[in-house]
PDB file of C-alpha atoms in Angstrom:
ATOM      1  CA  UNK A   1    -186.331 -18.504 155.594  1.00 45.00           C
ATOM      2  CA  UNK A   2    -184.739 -15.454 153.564  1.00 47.00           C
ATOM      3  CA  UNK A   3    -183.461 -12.294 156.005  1.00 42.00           C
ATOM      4  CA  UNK A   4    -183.829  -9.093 153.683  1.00 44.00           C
ATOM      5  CA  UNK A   5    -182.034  -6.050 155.363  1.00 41.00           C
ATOM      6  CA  UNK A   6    -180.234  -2.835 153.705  1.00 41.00           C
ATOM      7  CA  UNK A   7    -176.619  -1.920 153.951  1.00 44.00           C
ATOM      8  CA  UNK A   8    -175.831   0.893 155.393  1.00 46.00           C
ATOM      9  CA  UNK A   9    -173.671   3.311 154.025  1.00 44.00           C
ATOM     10  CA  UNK A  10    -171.181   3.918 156.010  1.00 45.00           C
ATOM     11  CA  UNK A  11    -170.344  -0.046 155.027  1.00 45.00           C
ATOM     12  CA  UNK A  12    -170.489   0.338 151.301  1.00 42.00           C
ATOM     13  CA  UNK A  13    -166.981   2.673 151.196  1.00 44.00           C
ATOM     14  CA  UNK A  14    -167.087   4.130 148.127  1.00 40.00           C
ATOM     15  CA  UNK A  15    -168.822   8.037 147.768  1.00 38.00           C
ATOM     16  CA  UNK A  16    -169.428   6.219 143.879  1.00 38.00           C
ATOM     17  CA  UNK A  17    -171.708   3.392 145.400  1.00 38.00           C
ATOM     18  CA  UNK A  18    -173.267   5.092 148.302  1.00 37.00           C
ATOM     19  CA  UNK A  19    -176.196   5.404 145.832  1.00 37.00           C
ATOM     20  CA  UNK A  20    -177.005   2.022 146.296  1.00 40.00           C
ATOM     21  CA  UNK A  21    -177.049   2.044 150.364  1.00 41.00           C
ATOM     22  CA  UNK A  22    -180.843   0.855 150.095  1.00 42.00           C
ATOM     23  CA  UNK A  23    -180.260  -1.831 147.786  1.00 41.00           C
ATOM     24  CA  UNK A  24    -182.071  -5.012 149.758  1.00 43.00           C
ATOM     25  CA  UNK A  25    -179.346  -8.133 150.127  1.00 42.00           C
ATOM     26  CA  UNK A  26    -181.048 -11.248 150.551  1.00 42.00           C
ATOM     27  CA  UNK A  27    -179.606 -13.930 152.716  1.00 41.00           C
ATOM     28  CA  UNK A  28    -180.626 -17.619 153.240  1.00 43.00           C
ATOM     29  CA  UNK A  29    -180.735 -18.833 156.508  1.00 44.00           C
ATOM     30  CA  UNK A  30    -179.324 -16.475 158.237  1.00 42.00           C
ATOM     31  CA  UNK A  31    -182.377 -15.573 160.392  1.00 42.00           C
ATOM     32  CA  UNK A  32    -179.566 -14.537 163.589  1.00 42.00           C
ATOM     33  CA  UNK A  33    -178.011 -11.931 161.609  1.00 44.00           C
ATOM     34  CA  UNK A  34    -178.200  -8.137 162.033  1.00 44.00           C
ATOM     35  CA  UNK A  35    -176.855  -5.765 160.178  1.00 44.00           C
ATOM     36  CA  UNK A  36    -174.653  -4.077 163.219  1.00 44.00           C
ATOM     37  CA  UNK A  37    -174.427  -6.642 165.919  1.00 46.00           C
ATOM     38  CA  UNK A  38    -172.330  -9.510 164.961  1.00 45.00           C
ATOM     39  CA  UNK A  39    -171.540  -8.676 161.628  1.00 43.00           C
ATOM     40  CA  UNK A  40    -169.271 -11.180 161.386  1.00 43.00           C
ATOM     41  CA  UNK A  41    -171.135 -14.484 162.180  1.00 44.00           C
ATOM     42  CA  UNK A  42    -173.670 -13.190 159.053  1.00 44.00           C
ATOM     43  CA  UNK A  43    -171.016 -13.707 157.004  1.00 40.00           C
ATOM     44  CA  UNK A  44    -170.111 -17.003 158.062  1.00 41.00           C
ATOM     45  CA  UNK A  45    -173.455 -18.268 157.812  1.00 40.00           C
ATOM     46  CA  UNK A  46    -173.769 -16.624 154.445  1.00 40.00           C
ATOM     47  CA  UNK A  47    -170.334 -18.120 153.237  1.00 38.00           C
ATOM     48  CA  UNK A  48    -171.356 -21.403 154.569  1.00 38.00           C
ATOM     49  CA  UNK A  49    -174.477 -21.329 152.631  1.00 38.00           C
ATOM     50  CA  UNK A  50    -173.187 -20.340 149.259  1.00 44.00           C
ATOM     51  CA  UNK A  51    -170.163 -23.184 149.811  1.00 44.00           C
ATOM     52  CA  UNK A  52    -172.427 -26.263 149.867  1.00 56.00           C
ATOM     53  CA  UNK A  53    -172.025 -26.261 146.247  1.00 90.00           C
ATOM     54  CA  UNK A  54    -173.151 -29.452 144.143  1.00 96.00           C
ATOM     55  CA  UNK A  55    -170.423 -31.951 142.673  1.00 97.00           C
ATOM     56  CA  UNK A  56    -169.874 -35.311 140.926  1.00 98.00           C
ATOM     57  CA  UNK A  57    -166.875 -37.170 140.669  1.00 98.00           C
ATOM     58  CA  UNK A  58    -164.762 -36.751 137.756  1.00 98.00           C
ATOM     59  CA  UNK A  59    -161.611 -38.640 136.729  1.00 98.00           C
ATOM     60  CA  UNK A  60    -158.957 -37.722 134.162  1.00 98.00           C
ATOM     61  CA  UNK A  61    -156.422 -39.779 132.665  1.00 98.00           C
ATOM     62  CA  UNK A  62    -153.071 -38.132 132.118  1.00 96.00           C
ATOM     63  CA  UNK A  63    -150.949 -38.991 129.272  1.00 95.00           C
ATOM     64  CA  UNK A  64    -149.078 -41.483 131.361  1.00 95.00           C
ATOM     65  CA  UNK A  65    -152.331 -42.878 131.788  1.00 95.00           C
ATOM     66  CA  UNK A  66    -152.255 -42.388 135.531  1.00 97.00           C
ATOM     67  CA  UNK A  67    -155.824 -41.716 136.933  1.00 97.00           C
ATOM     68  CA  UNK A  68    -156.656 -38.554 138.915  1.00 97.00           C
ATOM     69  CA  UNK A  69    -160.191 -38.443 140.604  1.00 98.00           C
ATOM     70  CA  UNK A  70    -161.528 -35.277 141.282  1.00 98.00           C
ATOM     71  CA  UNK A  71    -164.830 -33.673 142.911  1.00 98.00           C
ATOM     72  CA  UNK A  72    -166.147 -31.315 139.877  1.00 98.00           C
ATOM     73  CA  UNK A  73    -168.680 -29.003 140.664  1.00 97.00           C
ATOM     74  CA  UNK A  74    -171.570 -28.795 138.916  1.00 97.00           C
ATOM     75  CA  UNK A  75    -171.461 -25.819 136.539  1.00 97.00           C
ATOM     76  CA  UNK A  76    -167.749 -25.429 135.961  1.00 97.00           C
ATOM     77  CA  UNK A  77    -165.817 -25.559 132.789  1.00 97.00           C
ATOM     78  CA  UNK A  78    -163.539 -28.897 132.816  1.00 98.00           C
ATOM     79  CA  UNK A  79    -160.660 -26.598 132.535  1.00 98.00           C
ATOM     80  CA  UNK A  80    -161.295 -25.089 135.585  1.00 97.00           C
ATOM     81  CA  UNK A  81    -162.040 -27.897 137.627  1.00 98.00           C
ATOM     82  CA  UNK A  82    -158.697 -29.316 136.006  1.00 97.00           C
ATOM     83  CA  UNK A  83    -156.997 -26.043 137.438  1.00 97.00           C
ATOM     84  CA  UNK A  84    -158.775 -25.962 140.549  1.00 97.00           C
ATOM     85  CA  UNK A  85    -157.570 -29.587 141.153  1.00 97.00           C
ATOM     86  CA  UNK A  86    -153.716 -29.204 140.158  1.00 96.00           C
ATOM     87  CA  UNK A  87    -154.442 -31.261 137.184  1.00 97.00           C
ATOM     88  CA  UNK A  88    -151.874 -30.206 134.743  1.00 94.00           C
ATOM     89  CA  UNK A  89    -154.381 -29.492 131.849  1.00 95.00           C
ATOM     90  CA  UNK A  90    -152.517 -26.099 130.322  1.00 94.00           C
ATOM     91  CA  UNK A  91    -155.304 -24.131 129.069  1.00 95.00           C
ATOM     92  CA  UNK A  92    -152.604 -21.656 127.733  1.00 94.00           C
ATOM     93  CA  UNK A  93    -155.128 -18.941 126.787  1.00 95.00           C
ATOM     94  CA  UNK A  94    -157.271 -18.980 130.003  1.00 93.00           C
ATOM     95  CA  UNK A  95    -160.113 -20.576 128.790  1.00 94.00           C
ATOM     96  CA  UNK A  96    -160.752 -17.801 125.886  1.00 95.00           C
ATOM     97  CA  UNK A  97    -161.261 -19.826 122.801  1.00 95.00           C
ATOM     98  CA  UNK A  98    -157.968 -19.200 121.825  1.00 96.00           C
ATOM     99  CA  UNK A  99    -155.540 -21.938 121.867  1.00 95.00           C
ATOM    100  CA  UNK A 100    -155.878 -25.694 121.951  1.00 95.00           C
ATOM    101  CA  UNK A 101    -154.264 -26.255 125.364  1.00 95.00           C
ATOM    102  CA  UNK A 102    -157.577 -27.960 126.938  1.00 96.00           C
ATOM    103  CA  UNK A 103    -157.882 -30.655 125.037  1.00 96.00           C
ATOM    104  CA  UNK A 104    -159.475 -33.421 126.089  1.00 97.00           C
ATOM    105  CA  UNK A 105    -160.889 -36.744 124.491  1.00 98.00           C
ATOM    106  CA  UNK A 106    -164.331 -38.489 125.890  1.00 98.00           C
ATOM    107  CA  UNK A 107    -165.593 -41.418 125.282  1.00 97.00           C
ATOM    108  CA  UNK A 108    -167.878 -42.109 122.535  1.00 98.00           C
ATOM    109  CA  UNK A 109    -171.124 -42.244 124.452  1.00 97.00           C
ATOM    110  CA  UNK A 110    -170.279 -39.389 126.996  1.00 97.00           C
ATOM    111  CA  UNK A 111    -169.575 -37.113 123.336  1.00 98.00           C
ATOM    112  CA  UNK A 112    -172.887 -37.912 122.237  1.00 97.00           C
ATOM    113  CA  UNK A 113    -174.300 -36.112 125.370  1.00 96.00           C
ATOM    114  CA  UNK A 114    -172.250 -33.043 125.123  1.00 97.00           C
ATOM    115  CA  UNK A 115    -173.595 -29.700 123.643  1.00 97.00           C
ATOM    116  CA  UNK A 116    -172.928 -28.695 119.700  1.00 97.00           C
ATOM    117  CA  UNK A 117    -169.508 -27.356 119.186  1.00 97.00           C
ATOM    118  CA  UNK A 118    -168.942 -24.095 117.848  1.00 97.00           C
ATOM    119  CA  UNK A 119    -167.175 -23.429 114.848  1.00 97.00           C
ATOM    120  CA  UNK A 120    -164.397 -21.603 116.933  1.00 97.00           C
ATOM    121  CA  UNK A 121    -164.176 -24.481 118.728  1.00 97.00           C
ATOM    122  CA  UNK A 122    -163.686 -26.511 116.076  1.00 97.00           C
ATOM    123  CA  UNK A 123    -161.114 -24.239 114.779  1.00 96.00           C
ATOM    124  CA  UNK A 124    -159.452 -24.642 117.754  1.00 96.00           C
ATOM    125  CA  UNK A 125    -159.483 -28.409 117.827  1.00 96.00           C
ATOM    126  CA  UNK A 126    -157.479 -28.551 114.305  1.00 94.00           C
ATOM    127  CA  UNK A 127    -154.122 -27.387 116.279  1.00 92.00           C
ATOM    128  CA  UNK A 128    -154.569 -30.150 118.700  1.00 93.00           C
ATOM    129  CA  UNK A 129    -152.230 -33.087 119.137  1.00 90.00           C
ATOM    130  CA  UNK A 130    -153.977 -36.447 119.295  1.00 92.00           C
ATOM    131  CA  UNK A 131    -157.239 -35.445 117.587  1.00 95.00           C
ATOM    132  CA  UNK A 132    -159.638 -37.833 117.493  1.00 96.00           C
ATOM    133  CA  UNK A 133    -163.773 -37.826 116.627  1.00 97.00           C
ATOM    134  CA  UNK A 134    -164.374 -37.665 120.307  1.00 98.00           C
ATOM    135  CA  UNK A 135    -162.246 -34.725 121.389  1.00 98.00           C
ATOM    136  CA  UNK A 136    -163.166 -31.448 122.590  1.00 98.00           C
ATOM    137  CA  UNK A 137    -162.163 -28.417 124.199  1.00 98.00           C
ATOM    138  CA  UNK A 138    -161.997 -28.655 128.271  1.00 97.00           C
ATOM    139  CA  UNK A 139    -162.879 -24.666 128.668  1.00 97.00           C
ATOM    140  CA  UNK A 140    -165.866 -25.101 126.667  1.00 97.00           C
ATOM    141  CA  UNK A 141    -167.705 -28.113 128.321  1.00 98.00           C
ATOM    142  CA  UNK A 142    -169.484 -27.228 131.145  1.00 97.00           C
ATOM    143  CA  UNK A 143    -169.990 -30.041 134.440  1.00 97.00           C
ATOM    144  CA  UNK A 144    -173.402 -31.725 134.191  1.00 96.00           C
ATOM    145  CA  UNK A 145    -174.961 -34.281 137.029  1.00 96.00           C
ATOM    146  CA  UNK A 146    -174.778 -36.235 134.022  1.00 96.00           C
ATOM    147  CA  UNK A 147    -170.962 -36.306 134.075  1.00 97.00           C
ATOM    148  CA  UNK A 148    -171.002 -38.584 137.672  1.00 98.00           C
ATOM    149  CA  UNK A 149    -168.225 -41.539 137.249  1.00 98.00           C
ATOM    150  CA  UNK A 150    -167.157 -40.373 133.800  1.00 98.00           C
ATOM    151  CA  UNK A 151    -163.144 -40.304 132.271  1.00 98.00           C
ATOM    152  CA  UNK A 152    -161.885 -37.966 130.387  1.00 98.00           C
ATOM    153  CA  UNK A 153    -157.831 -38.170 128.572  1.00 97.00           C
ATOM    154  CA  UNK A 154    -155.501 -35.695 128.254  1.00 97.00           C
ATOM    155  CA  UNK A 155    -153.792 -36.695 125.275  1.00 95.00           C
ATOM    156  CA  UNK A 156    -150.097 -36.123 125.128  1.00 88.00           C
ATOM    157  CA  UNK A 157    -149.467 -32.415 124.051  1.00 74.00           C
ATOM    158  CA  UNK A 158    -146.430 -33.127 122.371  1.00 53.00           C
ATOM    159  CA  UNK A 159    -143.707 -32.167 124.495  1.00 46.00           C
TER     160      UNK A 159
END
């Protein structure tokens, strides 16, 4: 069941947000909470709640071909979960479409699956090392359920 209570002002801080000291926060299950006694078990709860997070299992390949098995969660860009995972995938320009540093190579049925490219993408994918008609961009392909059990390669990046 959903707790709906208003913050009070004196918690927002700022004088520039006080205007929003009747702005309802919703919480899911968190039916104990209060807004002044026991602030801090609310937040638990509420941090609890918004951790439980769906994953799959993910493994990449590095270019020694050494396999590193990962819990991806569902919604994140490969680089990230690569990052997030001390997987060293570079990702150079922060996942900004800018560099070729994220690339990764699928397998031929898992490409099929995966969302158009961009041209920008593509653009990117002509400074990569190890090209192939399967590779793509790690900050550009989101996690799907779909993506349970699959491998992905980090190709060699040339130095």
């Amino acid at each position: 069941m959903a707790s709906i209570f208003y913050r009070p002002a004196s918690a927002m801080g700022s004088m520039a947000i006080r205007r929003l000291q009747h702005t309802p926060i919703i919480l899911r299950g968190t039916e104990h909470c209060n807004v002044r006694p026991n602030r801090n078990a609310c937040r638990q709860s509420v941090v609890r709640s918004f951790s439980s997070k769906e994953t799959v299992t993910i493994t990449y390949v590095d270019p020694s071909g050494e396999d590193h098995s990962v819990e991806a969660e569902i919604g994140k860009h490969l680089l990230d979960v690569a990052h997030d995972n001390n997987i060293e995938l570079e990702g150079a320009c922060g996942g900004e479409l800018a560099c070729s540093t994220c690339h990764l190579v699928f397998d031929q049925e898992v490409y099929d699956s995966l969302p158009p490219m961009s041209d920008e993408e593509e653009d990117m994918l002509d400074l990569a090392f190890e090209l192939t008609e399967t590779s793509r961009l790690g900050c550009q392909i989101r996690v799907t359920k779909e993506f349970e059990g699959i491998k992905v390669r980090m190709p060699d990046d040339g130095y």
